[in-house]
mmCIF file of C-alpha atoms and ligand atoms in Angstrom:
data_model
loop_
_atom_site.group_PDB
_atom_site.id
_atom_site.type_symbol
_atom_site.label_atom_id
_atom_site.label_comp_id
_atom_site.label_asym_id
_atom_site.label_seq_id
_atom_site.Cartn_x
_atom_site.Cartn_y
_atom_site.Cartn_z
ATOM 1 C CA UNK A 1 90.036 96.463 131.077
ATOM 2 C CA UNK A 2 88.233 93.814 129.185
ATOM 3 C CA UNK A 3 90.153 91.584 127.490
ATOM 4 C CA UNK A 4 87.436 89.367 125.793
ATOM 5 C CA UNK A 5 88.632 90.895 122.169
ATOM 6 C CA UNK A 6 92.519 90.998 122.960
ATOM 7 C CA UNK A 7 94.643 87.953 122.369
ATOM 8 C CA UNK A 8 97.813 87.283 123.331
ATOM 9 C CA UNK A 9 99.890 89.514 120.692
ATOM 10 C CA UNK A 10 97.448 92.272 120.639
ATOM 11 C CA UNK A 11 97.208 93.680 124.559
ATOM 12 C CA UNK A 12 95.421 96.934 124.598
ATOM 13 C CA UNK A 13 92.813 98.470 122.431
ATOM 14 C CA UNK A 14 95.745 100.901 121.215
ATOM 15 C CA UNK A 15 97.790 97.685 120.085
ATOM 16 C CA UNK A 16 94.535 96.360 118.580
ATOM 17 C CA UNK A 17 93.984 99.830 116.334
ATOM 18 C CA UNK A 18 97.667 99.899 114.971
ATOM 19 C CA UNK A 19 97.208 96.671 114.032
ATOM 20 C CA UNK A 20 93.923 97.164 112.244
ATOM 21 C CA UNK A 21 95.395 100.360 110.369
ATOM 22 C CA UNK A 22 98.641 98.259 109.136
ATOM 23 C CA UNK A 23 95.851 94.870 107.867
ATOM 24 C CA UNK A 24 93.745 96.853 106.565
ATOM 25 C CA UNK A 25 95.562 99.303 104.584
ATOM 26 C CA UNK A 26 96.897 96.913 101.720
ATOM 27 C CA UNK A 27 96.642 99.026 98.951
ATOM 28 C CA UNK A 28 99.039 101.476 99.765
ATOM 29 C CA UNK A 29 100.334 102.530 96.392
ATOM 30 C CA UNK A 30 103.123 104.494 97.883
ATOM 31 C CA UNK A 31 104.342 101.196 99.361
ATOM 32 C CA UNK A 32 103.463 98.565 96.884
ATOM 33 C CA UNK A 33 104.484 100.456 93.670
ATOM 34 C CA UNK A 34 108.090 100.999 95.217
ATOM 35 C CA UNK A 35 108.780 97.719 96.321
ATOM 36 C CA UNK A 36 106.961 95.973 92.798
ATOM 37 C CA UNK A 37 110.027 97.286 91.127
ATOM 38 C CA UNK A 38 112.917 95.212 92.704
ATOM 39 C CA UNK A 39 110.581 92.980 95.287
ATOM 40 C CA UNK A 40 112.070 95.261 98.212
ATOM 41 C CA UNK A 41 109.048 96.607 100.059
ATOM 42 C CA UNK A 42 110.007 98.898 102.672
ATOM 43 C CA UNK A 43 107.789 100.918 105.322
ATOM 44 C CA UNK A 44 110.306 103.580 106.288
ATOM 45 C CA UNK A 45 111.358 106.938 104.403
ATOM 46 C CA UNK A 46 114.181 107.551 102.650
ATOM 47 C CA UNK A 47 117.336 109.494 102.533
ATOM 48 C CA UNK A 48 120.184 111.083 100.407
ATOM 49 C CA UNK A 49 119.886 114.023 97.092
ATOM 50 C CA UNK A 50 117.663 112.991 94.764
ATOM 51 C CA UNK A 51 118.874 113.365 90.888
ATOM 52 C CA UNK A 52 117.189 116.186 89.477
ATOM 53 C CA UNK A 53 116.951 114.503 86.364
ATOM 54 C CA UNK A 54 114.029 112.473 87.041
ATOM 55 C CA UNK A 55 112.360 115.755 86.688
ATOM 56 C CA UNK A 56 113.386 116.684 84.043
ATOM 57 C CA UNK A 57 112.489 114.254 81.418
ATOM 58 C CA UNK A 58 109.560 113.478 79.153
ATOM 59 C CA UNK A 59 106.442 113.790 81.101
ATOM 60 C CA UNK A 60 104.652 110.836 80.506
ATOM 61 C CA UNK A 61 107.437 108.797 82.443
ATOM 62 C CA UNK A 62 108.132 111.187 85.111
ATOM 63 C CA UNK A 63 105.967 109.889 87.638
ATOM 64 C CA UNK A 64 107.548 106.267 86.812
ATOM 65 C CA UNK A 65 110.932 107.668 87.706
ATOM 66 C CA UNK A 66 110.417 109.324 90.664
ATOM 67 C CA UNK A 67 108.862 106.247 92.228
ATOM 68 C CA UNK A 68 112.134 104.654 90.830
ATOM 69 C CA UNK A 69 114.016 107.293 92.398
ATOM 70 C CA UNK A 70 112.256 107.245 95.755
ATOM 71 C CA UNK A 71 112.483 103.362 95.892
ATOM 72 C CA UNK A 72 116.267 104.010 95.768
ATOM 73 C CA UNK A 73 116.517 106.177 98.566
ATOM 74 C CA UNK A 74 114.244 104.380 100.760
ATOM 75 C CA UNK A 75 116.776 101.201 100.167
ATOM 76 C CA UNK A 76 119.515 103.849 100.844
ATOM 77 C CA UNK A 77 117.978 104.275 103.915
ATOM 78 C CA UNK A 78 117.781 100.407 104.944
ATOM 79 C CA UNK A 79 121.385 100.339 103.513
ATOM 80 C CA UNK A 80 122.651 103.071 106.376
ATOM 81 C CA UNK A 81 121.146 101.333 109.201
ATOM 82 C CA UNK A 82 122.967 97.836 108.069
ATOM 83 C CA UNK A 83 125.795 99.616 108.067
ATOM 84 C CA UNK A 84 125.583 100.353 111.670
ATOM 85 C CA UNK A 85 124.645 96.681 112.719
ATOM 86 C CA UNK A 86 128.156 95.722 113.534
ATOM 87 C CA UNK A 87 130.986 93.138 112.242
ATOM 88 C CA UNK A 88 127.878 90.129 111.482
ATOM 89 C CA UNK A 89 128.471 86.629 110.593
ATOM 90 C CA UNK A 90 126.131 84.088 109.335
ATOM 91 C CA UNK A 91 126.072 82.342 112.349
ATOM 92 C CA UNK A 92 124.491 85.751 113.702
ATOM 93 C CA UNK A 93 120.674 85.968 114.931
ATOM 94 C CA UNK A 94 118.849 89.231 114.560
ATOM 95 C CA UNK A 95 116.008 90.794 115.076
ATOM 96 C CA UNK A 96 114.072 93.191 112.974
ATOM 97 C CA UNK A 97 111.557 94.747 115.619
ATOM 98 C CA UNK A 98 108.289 95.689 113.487
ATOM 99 C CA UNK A 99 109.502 94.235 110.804
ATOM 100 C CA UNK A 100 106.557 95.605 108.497
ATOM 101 C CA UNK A 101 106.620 93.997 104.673
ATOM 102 C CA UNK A 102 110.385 92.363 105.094
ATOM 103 C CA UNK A 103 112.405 94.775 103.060
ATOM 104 C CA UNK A 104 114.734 95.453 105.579
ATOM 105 C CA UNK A 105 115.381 91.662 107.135
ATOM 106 C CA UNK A 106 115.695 91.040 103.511
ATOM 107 C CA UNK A 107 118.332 92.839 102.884
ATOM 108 C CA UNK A 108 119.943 91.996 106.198
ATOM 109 C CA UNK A 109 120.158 88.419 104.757
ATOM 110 C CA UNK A 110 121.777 89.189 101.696
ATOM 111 C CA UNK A 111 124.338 91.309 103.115
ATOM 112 C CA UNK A 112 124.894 88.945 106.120
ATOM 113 C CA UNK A 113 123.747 85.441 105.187
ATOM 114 C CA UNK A 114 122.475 85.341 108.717
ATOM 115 C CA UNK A 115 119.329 84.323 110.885
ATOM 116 C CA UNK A 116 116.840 86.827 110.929
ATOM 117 C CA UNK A 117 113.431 87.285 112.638
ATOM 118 C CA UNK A 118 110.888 89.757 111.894
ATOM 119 C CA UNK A 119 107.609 90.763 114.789
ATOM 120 C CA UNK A 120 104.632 92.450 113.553
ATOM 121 C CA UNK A 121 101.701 92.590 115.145
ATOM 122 C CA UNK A 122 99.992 93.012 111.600
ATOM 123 C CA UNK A 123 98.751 89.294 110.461
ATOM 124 C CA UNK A 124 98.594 90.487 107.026
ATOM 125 C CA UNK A 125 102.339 92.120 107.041
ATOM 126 C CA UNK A 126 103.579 88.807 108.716
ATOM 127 C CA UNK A 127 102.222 86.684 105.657
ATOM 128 C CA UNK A 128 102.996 89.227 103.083
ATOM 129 C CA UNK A 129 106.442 89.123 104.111
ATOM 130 C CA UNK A 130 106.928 85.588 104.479
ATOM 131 C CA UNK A 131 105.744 84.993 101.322
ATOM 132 C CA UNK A 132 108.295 87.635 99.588
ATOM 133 C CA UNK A 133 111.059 85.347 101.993
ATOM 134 C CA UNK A 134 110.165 81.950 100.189
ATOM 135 C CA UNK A 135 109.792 83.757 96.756
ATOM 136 C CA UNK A 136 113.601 84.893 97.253
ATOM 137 C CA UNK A 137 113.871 80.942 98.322
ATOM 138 C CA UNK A 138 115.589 82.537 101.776
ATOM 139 C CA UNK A 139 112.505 81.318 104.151
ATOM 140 C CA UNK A 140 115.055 79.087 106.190
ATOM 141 C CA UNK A 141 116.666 81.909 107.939
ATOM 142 C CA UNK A 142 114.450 84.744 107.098
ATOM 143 C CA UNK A 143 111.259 84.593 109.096
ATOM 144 C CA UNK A 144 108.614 86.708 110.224
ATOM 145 C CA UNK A 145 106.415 86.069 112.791
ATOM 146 C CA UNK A 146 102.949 87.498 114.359
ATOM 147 C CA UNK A 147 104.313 88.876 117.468
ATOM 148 C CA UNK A 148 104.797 92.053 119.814
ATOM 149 C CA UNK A 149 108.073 93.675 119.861
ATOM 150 C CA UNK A 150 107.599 94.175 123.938
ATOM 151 C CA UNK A 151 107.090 90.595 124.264
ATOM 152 C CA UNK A 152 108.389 88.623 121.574
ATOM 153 C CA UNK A 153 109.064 85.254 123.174
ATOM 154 C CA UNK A 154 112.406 84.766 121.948
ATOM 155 C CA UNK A 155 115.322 83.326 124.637
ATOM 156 C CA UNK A 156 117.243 85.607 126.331
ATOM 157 C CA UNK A 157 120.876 86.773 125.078
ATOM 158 C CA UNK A 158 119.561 85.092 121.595
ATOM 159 C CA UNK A 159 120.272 88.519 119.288
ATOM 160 C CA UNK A 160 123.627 89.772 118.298
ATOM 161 C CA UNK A 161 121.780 92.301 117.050
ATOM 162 C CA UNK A 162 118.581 94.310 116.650
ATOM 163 C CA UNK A 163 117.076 97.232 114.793
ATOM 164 C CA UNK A 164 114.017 99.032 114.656
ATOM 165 C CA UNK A 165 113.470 101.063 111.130
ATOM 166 C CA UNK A 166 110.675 103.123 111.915
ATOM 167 C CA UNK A 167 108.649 101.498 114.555
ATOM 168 C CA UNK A 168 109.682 102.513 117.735
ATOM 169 C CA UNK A 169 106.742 105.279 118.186
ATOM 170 C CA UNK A 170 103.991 102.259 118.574
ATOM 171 C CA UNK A 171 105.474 101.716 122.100
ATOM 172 C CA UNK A 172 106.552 102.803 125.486
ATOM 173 C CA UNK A 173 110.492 103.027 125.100
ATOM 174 C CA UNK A 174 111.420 102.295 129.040
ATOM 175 C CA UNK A 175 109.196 98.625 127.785
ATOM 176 C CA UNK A 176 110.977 98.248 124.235
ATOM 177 C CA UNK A 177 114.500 98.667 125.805
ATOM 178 C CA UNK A 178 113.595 96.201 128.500
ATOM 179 C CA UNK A 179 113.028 93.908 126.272
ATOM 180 C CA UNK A 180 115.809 94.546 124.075
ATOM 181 C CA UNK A 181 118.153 94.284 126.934
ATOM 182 C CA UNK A 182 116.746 90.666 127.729
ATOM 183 C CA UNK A 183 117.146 89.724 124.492
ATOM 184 C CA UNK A 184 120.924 91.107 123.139
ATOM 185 C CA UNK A 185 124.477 89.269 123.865
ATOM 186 C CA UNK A 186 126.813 90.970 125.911
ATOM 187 C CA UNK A 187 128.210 93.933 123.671
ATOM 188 C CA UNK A 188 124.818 93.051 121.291
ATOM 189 C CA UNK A 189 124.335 95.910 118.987
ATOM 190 C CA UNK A 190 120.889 98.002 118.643
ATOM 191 C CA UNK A 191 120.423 100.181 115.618
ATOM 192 C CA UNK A 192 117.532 102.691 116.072
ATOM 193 C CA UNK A 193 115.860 104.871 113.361
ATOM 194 C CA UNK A 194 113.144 107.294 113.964
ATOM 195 C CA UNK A 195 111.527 110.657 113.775
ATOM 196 C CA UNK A 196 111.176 112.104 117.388
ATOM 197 C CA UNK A 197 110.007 115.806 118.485
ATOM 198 C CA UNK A 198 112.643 118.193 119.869
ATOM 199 C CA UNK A 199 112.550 118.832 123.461
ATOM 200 C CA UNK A 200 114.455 122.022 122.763
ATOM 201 C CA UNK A 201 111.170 123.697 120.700
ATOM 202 C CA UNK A 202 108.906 122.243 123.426
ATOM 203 C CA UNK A 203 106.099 119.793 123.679
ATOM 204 C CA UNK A 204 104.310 118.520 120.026
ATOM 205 C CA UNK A 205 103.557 120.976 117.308
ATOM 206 C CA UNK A 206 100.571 121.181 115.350
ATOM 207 C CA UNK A 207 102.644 119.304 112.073
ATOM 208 C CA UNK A 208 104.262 116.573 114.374
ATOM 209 C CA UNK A 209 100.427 116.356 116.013
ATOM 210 C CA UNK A 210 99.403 115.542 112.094
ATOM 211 C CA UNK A 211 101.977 112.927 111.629
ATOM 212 C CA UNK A 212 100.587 110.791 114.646
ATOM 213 C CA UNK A 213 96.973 111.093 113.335
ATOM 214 C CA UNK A 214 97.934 109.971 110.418
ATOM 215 C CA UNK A 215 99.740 107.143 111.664
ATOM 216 C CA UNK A 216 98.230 106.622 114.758
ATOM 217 C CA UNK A 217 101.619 106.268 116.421
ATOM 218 C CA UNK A 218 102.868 108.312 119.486
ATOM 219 C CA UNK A 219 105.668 110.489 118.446
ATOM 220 C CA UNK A 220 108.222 110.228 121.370
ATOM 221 C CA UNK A 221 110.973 113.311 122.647
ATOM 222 C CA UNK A 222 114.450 113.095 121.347
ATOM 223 C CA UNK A 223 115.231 112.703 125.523
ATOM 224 C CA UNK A 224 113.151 109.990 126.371
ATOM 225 C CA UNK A 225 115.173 107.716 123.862
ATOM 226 C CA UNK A 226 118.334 108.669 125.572
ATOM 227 C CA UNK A 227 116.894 108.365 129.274
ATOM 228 C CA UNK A 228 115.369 104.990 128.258
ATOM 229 C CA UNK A 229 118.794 103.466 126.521
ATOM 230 C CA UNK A 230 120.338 104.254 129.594
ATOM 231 C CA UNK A 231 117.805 102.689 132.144
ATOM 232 C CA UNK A 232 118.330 99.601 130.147
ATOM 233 C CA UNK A 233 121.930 98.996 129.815
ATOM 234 C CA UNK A 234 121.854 100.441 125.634
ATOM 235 C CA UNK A 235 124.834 102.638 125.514
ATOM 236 C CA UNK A 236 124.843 104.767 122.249
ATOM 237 C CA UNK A 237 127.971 105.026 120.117
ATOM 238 C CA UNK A 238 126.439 107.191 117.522
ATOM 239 C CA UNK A 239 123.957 109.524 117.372
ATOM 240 C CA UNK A 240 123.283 110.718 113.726
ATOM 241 C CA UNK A 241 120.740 113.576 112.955
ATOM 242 C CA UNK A 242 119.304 112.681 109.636
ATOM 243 C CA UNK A 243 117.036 115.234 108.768
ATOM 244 C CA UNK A 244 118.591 116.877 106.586
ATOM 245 C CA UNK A 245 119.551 113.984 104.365
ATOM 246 C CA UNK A 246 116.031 113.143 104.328
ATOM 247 C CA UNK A 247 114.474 116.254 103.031
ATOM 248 C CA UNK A 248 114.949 115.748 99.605
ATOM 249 C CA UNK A 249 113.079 112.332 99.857
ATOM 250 C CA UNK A 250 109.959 114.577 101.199
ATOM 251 C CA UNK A 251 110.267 116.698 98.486
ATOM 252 C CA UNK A 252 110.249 114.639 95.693
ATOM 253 C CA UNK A 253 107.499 112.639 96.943
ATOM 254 C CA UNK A 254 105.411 115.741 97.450
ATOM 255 C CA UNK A 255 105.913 115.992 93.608
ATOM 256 C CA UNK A 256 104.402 112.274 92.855
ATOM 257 C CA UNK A 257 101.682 110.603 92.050
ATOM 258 C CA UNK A 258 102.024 108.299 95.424
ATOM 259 C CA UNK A 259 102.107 111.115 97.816
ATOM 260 C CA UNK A 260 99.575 110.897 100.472
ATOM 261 C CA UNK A 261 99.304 114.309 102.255
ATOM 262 C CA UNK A 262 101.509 113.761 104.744
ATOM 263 C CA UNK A 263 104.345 114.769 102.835
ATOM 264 C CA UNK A 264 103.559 118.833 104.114
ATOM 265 C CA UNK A 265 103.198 117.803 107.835
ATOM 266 C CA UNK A 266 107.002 115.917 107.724
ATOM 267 C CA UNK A 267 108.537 119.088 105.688
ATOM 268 C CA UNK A 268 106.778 121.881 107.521
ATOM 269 C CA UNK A 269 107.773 120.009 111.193
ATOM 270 C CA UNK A 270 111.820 119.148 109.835
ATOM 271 C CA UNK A 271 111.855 122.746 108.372
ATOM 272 C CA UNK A 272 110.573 124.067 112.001
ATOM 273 C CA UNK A 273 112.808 122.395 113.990
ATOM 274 C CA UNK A 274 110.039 120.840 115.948
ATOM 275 C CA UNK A 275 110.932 117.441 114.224
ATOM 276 C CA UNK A 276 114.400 114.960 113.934
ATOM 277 C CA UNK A 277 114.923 112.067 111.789
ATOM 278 C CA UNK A 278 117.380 110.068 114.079
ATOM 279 C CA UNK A 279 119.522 107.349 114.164
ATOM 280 C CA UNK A 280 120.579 106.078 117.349
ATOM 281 C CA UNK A 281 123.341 102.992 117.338
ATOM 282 C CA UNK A 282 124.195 101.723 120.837
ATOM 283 C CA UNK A 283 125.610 98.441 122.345
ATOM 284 C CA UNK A 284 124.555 96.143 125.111
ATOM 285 C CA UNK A 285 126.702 96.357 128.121
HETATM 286 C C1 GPP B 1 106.201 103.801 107.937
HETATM 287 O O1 GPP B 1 106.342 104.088 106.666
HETATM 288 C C2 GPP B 1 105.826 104.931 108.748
HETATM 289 C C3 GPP B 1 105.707 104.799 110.053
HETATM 290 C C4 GPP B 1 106.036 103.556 110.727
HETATM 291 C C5 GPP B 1 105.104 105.851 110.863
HETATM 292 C C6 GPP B 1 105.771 106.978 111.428
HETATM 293 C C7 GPP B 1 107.213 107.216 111.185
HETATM 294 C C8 GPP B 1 107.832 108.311 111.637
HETATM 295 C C9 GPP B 1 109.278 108.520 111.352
HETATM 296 C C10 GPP B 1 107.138 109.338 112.423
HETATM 297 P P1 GPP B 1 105.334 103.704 105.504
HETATM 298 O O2 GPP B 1 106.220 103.428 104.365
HETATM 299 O O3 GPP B 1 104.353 102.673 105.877
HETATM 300 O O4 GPP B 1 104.579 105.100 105.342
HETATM 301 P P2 GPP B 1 103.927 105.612 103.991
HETATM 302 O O5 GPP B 1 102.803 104.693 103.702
HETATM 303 O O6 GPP B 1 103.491 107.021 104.295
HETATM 304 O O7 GPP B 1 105.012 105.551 102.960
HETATM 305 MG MG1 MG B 2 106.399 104.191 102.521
#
């Protein structure tokens, strides 16, 4: 393989594409009008009822309140998987693996007051979320860094904890875990969110297909999470299906002005079967 174009973050062409559809698409409404209205910019989907009510009112405002509405539910989302991290102190140092535009670190720090790090392999993420880390003047233990989540240079049994909100199906799990494993203390906690396919309905349908053209990610089996916790020492201690609870968050975005066609793929492969929206809390042993 020629390596002339690949530096030292970026590996493989594959690594090299993701990386040039996360620079390059900066004016992602669906992202940036969310996170304009608190400074919370999230790349993961939401979860929880939505209130009808944002529906229902005048019509000139409706599209402002169900980007309101979707905002909150995407923060509800964050807010679940910090629940999960564990008993955390200030003293703590975490990891936010793909740590996209910072919403999630940043709320990690406010809940916590602890040290967190964010990898992307996106330049313009890294900076973009930096910069929302000084703005909230928290850029002394909030940083993010231009880095690959299966290699991020960080010293072993550094992390108390880890998460991954969304991210996980850029990579080769049995790699991630490794990693993971180097990096987390001795009863270290890993939170995991993700959508993976159901082994029980078979390999990829034509809607979970859509989902990793659109993203150009790689979709992984509900099994191979399990089979790759387990090579690595990551013993899970929950297992939550969230698809249901995420639902209504696909259905009210189908009804915005944000929604960006992928909204029919992620409802038609949930209401199928052939789809989960997982999370997957374990601890180091
Ligand atoms: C991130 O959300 C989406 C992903 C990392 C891709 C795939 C996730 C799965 C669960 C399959 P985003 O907020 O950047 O997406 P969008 O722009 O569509 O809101
Ligand atoms: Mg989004």
């Amino acid at each position: 393989m020629s390596t002339s174009t690949q530096s030292a973050v970026l590996r493989t062409p594959y690594q090299e594409s993701v990386a040039r559809y996360w620079n390059t698409n900066q004016q992602d409404p669906v992202n940036l009008r969310l996170g304009e209205i608190d400074g919370l910019y999230h790349h993961h989907y939401g979860i929880g009822d939505y209130d009808p009510s944002v529906l229902a009112g005048p019509e000139n405002t409706r599209d402002a309140r169900i980007i309101q509405e979707l905002h909150r539910l995407e923060t509800a989302q964050a807010d679940l998987l910090l629940d999960h991290l564990g008993k955390r102190t200030p003293a703590d140092h975490l990891l936010d693996a793909g740590s996209g535009r910072g919403g999630t670190s940043i709320m990690a720090e406010q809940r916590f007051g602890c040290h967190v790090d964010g990898v992307s392999i996106s330049e313009y993420q890294v900076d973009f979320a930096n910069a929302q880390a000084e703005k909230r003047g928290v850029a002394d233990r909030v940083k993010f860094h231009f880095r690959n989540m299966l290699d991020t240079g960080f010293a072993t049994g550094s992390r108390q904890a880890i998460w991954t909100n969304e991210t996980t199906m850029y990579v080769d799990l049995f790699e991630l875990f490794d990693e993971f494993s180097r990096l987390l203390e001795h009863g270290g906690r890993y939170v995991c969110i993700t959508g993976c396919s159901n082994d029980v309905t078979g390999l990829r349908s034509k809607a979970v297909s859509r989902i990793d053209e659109h993203y150009t990610c790689n979709i992984h089996p509900r099994s191979a999470y399990f089979r790759a916790l387990a090579e690595n020492n990551l013993v899970p201690i929950e297992v939550v299906d969230l698809t249901a609870a995420t639902i209504p968050y696909w259905e009210l975005r189908a009804k915005c002005s944000v929604a960006t066609g992928i909204e029919d793929p992620f409802l038609t492969a949930y209401k199928e079967g052939s789809f989960h929206y997982l999370m997957i809390v374990a601890d180091r042993i």
